[in-house]
Coordinates of C-alpha atoms in Angstrom, one line a residue:
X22 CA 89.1 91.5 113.9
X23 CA 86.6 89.9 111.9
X24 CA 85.2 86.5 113.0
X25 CA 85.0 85.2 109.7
X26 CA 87.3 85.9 106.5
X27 CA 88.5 84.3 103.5
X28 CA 91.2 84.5 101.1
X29 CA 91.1 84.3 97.1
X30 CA 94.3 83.6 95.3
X31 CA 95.4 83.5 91.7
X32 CA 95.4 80.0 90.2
X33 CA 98.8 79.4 89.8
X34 CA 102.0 81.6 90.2
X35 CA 105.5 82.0 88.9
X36 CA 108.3 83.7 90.2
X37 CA 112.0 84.0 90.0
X38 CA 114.6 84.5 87.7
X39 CA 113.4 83.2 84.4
X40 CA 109.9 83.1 85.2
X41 CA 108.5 84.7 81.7
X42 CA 109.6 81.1 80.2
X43 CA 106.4 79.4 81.9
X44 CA 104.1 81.2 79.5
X45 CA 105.2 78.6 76.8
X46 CA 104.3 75.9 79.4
X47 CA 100.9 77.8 80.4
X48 CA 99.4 78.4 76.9
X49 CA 100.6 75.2 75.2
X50 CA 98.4 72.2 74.4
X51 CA 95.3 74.6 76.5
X52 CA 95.0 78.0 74.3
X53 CA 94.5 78.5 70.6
X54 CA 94.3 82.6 70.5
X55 CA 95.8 84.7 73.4
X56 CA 94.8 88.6 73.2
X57 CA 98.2 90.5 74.3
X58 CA 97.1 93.7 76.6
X59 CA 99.6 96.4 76.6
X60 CA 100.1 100.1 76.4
X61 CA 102.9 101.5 74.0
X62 CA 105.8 102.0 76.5
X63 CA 105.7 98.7 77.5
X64 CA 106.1 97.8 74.0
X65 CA 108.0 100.7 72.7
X66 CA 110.5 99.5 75.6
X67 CA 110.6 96.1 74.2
X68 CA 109.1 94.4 77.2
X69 CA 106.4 92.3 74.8
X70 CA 109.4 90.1 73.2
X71 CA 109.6 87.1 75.2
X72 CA 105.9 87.0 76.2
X73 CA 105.2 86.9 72.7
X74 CA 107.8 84.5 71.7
X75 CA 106.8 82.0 74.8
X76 CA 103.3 82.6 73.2
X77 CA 104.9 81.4 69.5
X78 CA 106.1 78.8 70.6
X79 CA 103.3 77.3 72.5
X80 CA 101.4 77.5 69.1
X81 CA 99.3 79.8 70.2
X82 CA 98.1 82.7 67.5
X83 CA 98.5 86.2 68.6
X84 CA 97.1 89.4 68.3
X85 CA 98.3 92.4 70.5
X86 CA 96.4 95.4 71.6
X87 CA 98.4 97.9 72.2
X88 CA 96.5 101.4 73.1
X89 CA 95.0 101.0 76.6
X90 CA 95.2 104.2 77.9
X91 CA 96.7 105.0 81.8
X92 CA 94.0 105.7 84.2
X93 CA 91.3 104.1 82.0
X94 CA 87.9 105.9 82.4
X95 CA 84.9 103.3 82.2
X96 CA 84.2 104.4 78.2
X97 CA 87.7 103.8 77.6
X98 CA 87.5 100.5 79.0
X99 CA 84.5 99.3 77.3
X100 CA 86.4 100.4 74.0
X101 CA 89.0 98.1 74.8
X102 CA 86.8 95.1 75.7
X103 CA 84.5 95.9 72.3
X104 CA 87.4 95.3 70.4
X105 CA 88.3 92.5 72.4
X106 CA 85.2 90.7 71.8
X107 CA 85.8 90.5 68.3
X108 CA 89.3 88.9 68.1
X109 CA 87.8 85.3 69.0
X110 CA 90.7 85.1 71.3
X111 CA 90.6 82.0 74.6
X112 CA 93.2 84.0 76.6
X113 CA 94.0 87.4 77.5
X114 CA 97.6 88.0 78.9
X115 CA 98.1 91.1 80.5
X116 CA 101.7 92.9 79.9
X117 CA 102.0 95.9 81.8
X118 CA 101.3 98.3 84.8
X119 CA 97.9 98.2 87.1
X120 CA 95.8 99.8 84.4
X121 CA 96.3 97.0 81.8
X122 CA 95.6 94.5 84.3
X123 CA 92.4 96.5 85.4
X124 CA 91.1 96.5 81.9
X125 CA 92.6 92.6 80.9
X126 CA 90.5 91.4 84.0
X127 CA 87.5 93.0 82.9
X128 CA 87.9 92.1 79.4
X129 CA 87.9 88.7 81.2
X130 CA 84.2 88.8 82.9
X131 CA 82.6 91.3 80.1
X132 CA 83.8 89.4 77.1
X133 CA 79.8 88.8 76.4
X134 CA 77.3 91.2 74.9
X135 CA 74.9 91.1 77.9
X136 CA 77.4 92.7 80.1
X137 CA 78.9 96.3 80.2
X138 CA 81.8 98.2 82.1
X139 CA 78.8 100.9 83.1
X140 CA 76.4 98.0 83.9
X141 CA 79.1 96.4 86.7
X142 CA 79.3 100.1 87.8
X143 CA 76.4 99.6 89.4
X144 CA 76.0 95.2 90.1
X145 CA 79.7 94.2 89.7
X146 CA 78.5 90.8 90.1
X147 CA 76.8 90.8 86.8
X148 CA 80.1 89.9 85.1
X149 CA 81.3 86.2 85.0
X150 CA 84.2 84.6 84.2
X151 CA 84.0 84.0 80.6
X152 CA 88.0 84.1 79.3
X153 CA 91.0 82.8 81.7
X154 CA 94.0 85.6 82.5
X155 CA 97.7 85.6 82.7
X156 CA 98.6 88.6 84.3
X157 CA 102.6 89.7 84.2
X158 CA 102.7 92.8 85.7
X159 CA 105.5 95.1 84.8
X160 CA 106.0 97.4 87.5
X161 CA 106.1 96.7 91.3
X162 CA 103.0 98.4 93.2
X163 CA 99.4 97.9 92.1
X164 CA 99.1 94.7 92.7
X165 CA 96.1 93.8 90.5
X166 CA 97.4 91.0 89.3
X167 CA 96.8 89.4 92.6
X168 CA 93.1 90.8 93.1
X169 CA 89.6 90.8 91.8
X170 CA 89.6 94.6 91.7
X171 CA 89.5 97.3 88.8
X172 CA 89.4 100.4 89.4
X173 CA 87.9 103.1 86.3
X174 CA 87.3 107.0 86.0
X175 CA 84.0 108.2 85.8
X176 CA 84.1 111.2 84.4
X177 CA 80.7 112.7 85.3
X178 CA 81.2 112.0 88.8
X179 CA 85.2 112.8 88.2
X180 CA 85.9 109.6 90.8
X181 CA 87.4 107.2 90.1
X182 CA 85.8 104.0 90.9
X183 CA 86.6 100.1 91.9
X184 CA 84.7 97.4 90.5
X185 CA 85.2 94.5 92.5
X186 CA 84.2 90.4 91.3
X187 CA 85.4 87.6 92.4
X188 CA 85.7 86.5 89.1
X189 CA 88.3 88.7 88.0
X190 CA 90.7 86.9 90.2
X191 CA 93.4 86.1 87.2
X192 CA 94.1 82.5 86.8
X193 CA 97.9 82.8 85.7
X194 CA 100.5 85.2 87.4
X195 CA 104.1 85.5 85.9
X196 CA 106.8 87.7 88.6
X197 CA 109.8 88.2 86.7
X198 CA 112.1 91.2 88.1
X199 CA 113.6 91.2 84.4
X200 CA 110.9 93.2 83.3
X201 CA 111.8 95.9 85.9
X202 CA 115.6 96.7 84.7
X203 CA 115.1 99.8 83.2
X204 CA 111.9 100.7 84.9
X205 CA 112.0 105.2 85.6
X206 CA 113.1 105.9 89.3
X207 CA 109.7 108.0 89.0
X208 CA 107.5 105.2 87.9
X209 CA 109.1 102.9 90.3
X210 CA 108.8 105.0 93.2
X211 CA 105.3 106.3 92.9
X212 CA 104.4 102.5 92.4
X213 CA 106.3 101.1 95.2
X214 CA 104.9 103.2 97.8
X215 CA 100.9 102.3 96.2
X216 CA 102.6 99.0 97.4
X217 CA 103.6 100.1 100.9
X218 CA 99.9 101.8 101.1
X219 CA 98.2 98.7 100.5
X220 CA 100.2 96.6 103.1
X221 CA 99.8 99.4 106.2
X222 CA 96.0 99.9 105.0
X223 CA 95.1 96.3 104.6
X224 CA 97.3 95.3 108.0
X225 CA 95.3 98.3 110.0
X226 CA 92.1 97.8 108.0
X227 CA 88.3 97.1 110.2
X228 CA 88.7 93.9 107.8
X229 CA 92.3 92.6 108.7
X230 CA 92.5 89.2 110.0
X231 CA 94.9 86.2 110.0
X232 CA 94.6 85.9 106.6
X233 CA 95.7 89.3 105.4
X234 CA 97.6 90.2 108.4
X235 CA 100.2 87.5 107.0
X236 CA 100.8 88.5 103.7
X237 CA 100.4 92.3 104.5
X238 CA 103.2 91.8 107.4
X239 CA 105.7 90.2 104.7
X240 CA 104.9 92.8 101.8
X241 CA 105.7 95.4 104.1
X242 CA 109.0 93.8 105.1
X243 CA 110.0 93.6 101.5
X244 CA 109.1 96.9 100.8
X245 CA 110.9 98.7 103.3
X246 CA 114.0 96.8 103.2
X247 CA 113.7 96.9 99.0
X248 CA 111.6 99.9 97.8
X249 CA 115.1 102.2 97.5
X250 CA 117.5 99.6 96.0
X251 CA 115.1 98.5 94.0
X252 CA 114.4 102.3 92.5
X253 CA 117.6 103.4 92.2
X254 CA 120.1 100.4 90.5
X255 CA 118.8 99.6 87.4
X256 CA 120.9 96.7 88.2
X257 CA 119.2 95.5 91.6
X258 CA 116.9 92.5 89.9
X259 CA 116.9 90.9 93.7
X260 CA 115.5 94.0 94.8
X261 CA 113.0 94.6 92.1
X262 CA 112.2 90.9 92.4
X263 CA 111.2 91.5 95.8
X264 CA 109.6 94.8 95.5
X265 CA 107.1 92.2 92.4
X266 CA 106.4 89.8 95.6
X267 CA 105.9 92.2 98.1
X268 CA 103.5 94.1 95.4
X269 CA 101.5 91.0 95.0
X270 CA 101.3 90.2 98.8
X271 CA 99.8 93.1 98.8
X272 CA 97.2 92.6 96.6
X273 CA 96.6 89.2 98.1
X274 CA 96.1 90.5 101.5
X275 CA 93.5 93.4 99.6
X276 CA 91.5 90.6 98.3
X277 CA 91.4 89.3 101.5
X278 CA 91.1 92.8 104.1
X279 CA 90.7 96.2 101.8
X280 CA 92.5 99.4 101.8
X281 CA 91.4 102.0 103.8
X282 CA 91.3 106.1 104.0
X283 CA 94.3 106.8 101.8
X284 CA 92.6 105.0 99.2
X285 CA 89.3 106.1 99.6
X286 CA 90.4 110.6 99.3
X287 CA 92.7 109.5 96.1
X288 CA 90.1 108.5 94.4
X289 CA 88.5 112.2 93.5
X290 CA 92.6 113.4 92.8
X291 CA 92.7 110.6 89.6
X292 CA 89.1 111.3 88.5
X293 CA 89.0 114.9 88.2
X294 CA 92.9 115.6 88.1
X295 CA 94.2 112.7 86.3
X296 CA 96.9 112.3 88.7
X297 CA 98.2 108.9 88.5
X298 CA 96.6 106.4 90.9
X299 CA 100.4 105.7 92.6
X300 CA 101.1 109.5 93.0
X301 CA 98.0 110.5 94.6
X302 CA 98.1 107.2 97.3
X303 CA 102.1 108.2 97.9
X304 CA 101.0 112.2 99.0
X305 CA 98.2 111.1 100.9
X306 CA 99.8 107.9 102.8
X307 CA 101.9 110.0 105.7
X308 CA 99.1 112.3 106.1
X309 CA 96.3 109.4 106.8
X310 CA 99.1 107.6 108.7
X311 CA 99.6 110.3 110.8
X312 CA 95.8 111.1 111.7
X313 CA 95.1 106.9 112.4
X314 CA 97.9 106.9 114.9
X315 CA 96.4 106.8 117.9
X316 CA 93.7 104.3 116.7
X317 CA 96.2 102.0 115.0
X318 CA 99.0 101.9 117.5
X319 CA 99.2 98.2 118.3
X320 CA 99.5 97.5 114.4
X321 CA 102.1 100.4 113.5
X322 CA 104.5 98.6 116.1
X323 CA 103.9 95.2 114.8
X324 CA 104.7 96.6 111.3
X325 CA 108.1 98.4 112.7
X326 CA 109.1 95.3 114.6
X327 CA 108.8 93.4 111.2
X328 CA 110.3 95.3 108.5
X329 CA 111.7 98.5 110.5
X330 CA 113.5 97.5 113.7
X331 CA 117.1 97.2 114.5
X332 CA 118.3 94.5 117.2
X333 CA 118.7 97.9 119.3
X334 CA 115.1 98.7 119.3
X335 CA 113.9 95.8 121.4
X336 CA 113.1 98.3 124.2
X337 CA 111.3 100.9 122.8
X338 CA 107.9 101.6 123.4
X339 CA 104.4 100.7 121.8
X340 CA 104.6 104.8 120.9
X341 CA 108.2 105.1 120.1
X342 CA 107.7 102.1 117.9
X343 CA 104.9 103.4 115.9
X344 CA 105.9 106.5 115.2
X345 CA 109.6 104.7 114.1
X346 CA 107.2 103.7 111.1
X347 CA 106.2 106.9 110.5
X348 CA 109.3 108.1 110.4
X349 CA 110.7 105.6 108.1
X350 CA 108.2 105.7 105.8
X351 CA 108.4 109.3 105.7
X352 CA 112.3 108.9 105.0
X353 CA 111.6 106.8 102.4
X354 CA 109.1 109.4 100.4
X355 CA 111.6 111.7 100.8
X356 CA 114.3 109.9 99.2
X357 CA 112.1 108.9 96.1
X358 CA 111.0 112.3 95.9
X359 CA 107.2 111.7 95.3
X360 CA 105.3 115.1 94.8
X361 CA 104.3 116.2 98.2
X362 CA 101.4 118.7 97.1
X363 CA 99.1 119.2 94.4
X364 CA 99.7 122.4 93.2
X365 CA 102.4 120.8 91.5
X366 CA 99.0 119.3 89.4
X367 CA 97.1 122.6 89.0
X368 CA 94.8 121.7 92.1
X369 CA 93.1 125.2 93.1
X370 CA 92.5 125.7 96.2
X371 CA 88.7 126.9 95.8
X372 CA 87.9 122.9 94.9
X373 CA 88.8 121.9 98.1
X374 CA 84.8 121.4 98.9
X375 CA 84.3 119.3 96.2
X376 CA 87.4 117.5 97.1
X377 CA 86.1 116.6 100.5
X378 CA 82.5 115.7 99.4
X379 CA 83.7 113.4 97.0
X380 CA 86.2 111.5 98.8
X381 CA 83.7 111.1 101.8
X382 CA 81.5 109.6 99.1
X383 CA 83.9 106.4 99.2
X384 CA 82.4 104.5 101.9
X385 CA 83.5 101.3 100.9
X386 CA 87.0 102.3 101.9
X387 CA 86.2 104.8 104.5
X388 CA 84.3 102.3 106.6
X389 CA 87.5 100.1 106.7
X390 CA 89.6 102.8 108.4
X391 CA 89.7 102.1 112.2
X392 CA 89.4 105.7 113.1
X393 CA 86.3 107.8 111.9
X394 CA 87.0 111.1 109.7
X395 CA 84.5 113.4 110.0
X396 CA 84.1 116.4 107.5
X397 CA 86.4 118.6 109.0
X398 CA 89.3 116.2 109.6
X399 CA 89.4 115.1 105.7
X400 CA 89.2 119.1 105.0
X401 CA 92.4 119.2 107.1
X402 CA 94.1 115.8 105.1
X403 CA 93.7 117.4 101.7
X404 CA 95.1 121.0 103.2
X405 CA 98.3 118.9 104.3
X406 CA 98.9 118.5 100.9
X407 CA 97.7 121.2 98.7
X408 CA 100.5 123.0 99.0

């Protein structure tokens, strides 16, 4: 564990039935011109209305941009925060999934000419803070609107990429499960288990400490004893509630520790294949999991004692406990029926080199994964899954 760490939080967040109504109380009397981010389901399924009436009603103009694109690539982004730039706008407010709030936040710290998406490619700390967010996330996984991360394709390296600022930690956070009601089974259950990736990676992280340990611990509580309710009852607000906390203790506890392998080989599966960032984390997770058993033991019991265990699994062992997660999380991906291989995405087999080479090239994440993988072993992850 390290012997320093810090934690970064949001400015302020709202939560709970209801919670969409503080926007009005947010923007009013502070913000003259908020720039809505959304894509067109979230608007086609008329998830913008009370964001934008709360913004009406605070007096604040509006205009709404509505095309950001899923899985951005860094060109894509840029054309977003170009147009941006010219609305005149003092707030961006963020509807949507984790790739409007990956592009909102970098809107936020690129707003200037001096600064662009391919320029924090390579110094992400040239970007500073230049508009204030509101982030209100509409599904229950990525967790950006708890971190200062956004991740982009780059499509001559087909990677995808995360920038990561401090800056970009948004100022406002709105959790309302309301927004979640008629969220797709498919959508919810590809970004509920991202969710359940970041809690085990950041809790067995070479960066964990008290800090994320905490708030990793209880997102992976919620999300076990939530994830299926909350996909499958349209109905279940409590549960999709929970699954929006546990999804942004998540991203707290990122901010604070870092994902790890299962993060780091996803990567190359969204920049070449365009296979959506929650996807590609939910095929790889059991496979990861399985391979840092023996290094992450200790941690897989703690995680089973707190969101897995029955009163009559006081007596098992440090083993039988960690692979009791393993089996329950594998339980879990079966019932949501995530795509287990990637044949399924027109994956050949003959890229499997390039595969390999270009997740190892993530050493950011790799470096937080407490066991090594060599070039053999992450040969053998990607076989699990290509099907």
């Amino acid at each position: 564990m390290l012997e320093q760490y810090s934690l970064s939080m949001p400015g302020a967040v709202y939560s709970g039935r209801g919670a969409l109504e503080r926007i009005r109380e947010i923007a009013e009397g502070r913000f003259k011109k908020a720039a809505v981010f959304t894509d067109r389901g979230v608007e086609q399924a008329g998830l913008l209305a009370v964001p934008m009436e709360q913004l009406r009603a605070a007096g604040a103009e509006t205009v709404v941009i509505t095309d950001l694109p899923a899985e951005p690539s860094c060109d894509e982004a840029q054309d977003i925060i170009d147009r941006f730039r010219e609305t005149g706008a003092d707030l961006i407010v963020a509807v949507g999934g984790g790739s409007v709030m990956d592009v909102a936040k970098l809107a936020s710290i690129g707003a200037g000419d001096s600064v662009t998406v391919r320029a924090l490619l390579d110094d992400p700390t040239l970007g500073k803070k230049e508009v204030p967010t509101l982030m209100v996330p509409t599904t229950a996984g990525t967790g950006s609107e708890a971190t200062m991360n956004s991740i982009v394709a780059v499509p001559e390296r087909q990677l995808k990429v995360g920038i990561v600022n401090p800056d970009m930690i948004p100022d406002y956070v709105i959790l309302d499960g309301s927004l979640l009601k008629n969220l797709p089974k498919k959508i919810g259950a590809s970004t509920g288990i991202d969710a359940m990736a970041h809690a085990v990676e950041c809790f067995t992280s070479n960066k964990a400490n008290p800090f994320s340990n905490l708030y990793a611990k209880e997102a992976a509580k919620l999300i076990f004893r939530n994830i299926e309710t909350a996909c499958e009852d349209p109905d279940g607000e409590e549960a999709k509630t929970n699954m929006l906390m546990a999804a942004f203790y998540a991203g707290v506890a990122i901010s604070s520790s870092g994902t790890t392998a299962v993060h780091a080989l996803s990567y190359p599966l969204g920049g070449k294949y365009h296979i959506p960032h929650g996807v590609s984390n939910a095929m790889l997770l059991l496979p990861v999991m399985r391979f840092n058993k023996s290094a992450c033991l200790k941690e897989f019991a703690e995680l089973f004692d707190a969101a897995v265990a029955e009163p009559s699994d006081w007596q098992l062992t440090e083993e039988e406990k960690a692979q009791g997660l393993l089996n329950r999380m594998e339980e879990i991906i079966r019932r949501l029926e995530i795509p287990s291989s990637l044949s399924a995405f027109g994956v050949p087999r003959e890229d499997l080199e390039d595969l390999v080479s270009a997740g190892l090239d993530v050493k950011r994440l790799l470096n937080n994964n407490k066991k090594e993988i060599t070039r053999e072993e992450a040969r053998a992850l990607y076989l699990e899954i290509m099907g």
